[in-house]
């Protein structure tokens, strides 16, 4: 193969790669919706393949998901606010999504590197629950939870 032929092949390959990247980029921006940036990251020592199912509780200082006396502190994404007095989860716009005693199903896992509030009840876990998908179920007991 002559040196000029190699230059033509290299230029052709570069153009082909550029066109593929351009097509991929155009396809990603065609929808009318924008994904919100995540406010939590998944550290290497966090396991996010678990499921937390429990009720929302609070004690005036903090909010947790679990039982009335202890549970998991959740590192709520920035689009939510965990409030006490009365205990509730709201959107940033003030819409109430859950009240004390409501059921939640939250995918994710504990991150021991996310510092939990030591004055809050906890179920023996270190760190906070890093949520993935969050389902607000209201007063409806999820089918995977047995009645006492």
Coordinates of C-alpha atoms in Angstrom, one line a residue:
X1 CA 0.0 0.0 0.0
X2 CA 1.3 3.4 -1.0
X3 CA 1.8 6.2 1.7
X4 CA -0.9 8.3 -0.1
X5 CA -3.4 5.3 0.2
X6 CA -2.8 5.1 3.9
X7 CA -3.5 8.8 4.3
X8 CA -6.8 8.4 2.4
X9 CA -7.8 5.5 4.6
X10 CA -6.9 7.3 7.8
X11 CA -8.8 10.4 6.7
X12 CA -11.8 8.2 5.7
X13 CA -11.8 6.4 9.0
X14 CA -11.6 9.8 10.9
X15 CA -14.6 11.1 9.0
X16 CA -16.6 8.0 9.6
X17 CA -16.0 8.2 13.3
X18 CA -16.9 11.9 13.4
X19 CA -20.2 11.2 11.5
X20 CA -21.1 8.4 13.9
X21 CA -20.4 10.6 16.9
X22 CA -22.4 13.4 15.4
X23 CA -25.4 11.1 14.7
X24 CA -25.3 9.8 18.3
X25 CA -25.2 13.3 19.7
X26 CA -28.1 14.4 17.5
X27 CA -30.2 11.5 18.6
X28 CA -29.7 12.2 22.3
X29 CA -31.0 15.8 22.1
X30 CA -34.1 15.2 20.0
X31 CA -36.6 14.7 22.8
X32 CA -38.3 17.6 24.6
X33 CA -37.4 16.4 28.1
X34 CA -34.2 17.0 30.1
X35 CA -32.9 14.6 32.7
X36 CA -32.1 16.2 36.0
X37 CA -28.6 15.9 37.3
X38 CA -28.2 13.5 40.2
X39 CA -27.2 15.0 43.5
X40 CA -26.0 11.8 45.0
X41 CA -23.1 9.7 43.7
X42 CA -22.6 6.0 44.2
X43 CA -19.3 5.6 46.1
X44 CA -17.4 2.4 45.5
X45 CA -18.1 1.1 49.0
X46 CA -21.9 1.6 48.7
X47 CA -24.1 -1.3 47.7
X48 CA -27.1 0.0 45.7
X49 CA -28.9 -3.3 44.9
X50 CA -31.1 -3.4 47.9
X51 CA -34.7 -2.4 48.8
X52 CA -35.8 -0.5 51.8
X53 CA -39.5 -0.8 52.7
X54 CA -40.9 0.9 55.7
X55 CA -43.0 3.7 57.1
X56 CA -42.0 7.3 57.5
X57 CA -41.3 8.4 61.1
X58 CA -39.7 11.3 62.8
X59 CA -39.1 12.7 66.3
X60 CA -38.8 16.4 66.0
X61 CA -35.0 16.3 65.2
X62 CA -34.9 13.8 62.3
X63 CA -36.8 11.7 59.9
X64 CA -36.3 8.0 59.1
X65 CA -37.9 5.1 57.2
X66 CA -38.6 1.9 59.1
X67 CA -40.4 1.4 62.3
X68 CA -41.7 3.8 65.0
X69 CA -38.5 3.4 67.2
X70 CA -35.8 3.0 64.6
X71 CA -35.0 2.7 60.9
X72 CA -32.8 4.1 58.1
X73 CA -31.8 7.7 57.7
X74 CA -32.2 8.5 54.0
X75 CA -29.9 10.9 52.1
X76 CA -32.8 12.5 50.2
X77 CA -32.1 13.8 46.7
X78 CA -32.2 17.6 46.5
X79 CA -35.6 17.6 44.9
X80 CA -37.1 16.5 48.2
X81 CA -37.2 18.0 51.7
X82 CA -37.5 15.8 54.9
X83 CA -39.3 17.9 57.5
X84 CA -40.4 17.5 61.1
X85 CA -43.3 19.2 62.9
X86 CA -45.3 17.4 61.5
X87 CA -43.0 14.7 59.9
X88 CA -43.3 14.7 56.1
X89 CA -41.5 14.6 52.8
X90 CA -42.2 17.5 50.4
X91 CA -41.0 18.5 47.0
X92 CA -39.0 21.7 46.7
X93 CA -42.2 23.3 45.6
X94 CA -44.0 22.4 48.9
X95 CA -46.2 19.5 47.6
X96 CA -46.5 16.8 50.4
X97 CA -45.5 13.4 49.1
X98 CA -45.6 11.4 52.4
X99 CA -46.7 12.0 56.0
X100 CA -45.7 10.2 59.2
X101 CA -46.9 6.6 59.0
X102 CA -47.0 6.5 55.2
X103 CA -45.3 3.6 53.5
X104 CA -42.3 4.0 51.2
X105 CA -40.4 1.6 49.0
X106 CA -36.9 2.9 48.2
X107 CA -34.3 1.1 46.0
X108 CA -30.7 1.8 46.8
X109 CA -28.4 0.8 49.7
X110 CA -26.5 1.9 52.7
X111 CA -23.4 4.0 52.2
X112 CA -21.2 3.8 55.3
X113 CA -19.3 6.9 54.1
X114 CA -22.4 9.1 54.3
X115 CA -22.4 10.4 57.9
X116 CA -25.6 9.6 59.7
X117 CA -26.9 11.9 62.5
X118 CA -25.8 10.0 65.7
X119 CA -28.7 11.5 67.7
X120 CA -31.3 9.9 65.4
X121 CA -32.6 6.4 65.8
X122 CA -31.1 3.9 63.5
X123 CA -31.4 0.2 62.9
X124 CA -27.7 -0.6 63.7
X125 CA -26.5 0.5 60.2
X126 CA -23.6 2.9 59.8
X127 CA -24.2 5.7 57.3
X128 CA -27.3 6.7 55.4
X129 CA -29.5 5.0 52.8
X130 CA -28.6 6.3 49.3
X131 CA -31.9 6.1 47.3
X132 CA -32.4 5.0 43.8
X133 CA -36.1 4.7 42.8
X134 CA -38.4 6.1 45.4
X135 CA -42.1 5.0 45.6
X136 CA -44.5 6.9 47.9
X137 CA -47.2 4.4 48.7
X138 CA -49.4 6.4 51.2
X139 CA -51.3 4.3 53.7
X140 CA -51.3 1.2 51.5
X141 CA -49.2 -1.6 53.0
X142 CA -46.9 -3.1 50.3
X143 CA -47.6 -6.8 49.5
X144 CA -44.0 -7.8 50.5
X145 CA -44.6 -6.6 54.1
X146 CA -46.3 -9.1 56.4
X147 CA -48.9 -7.9 58.9
X148 CA -47.8 -8.1 62.5

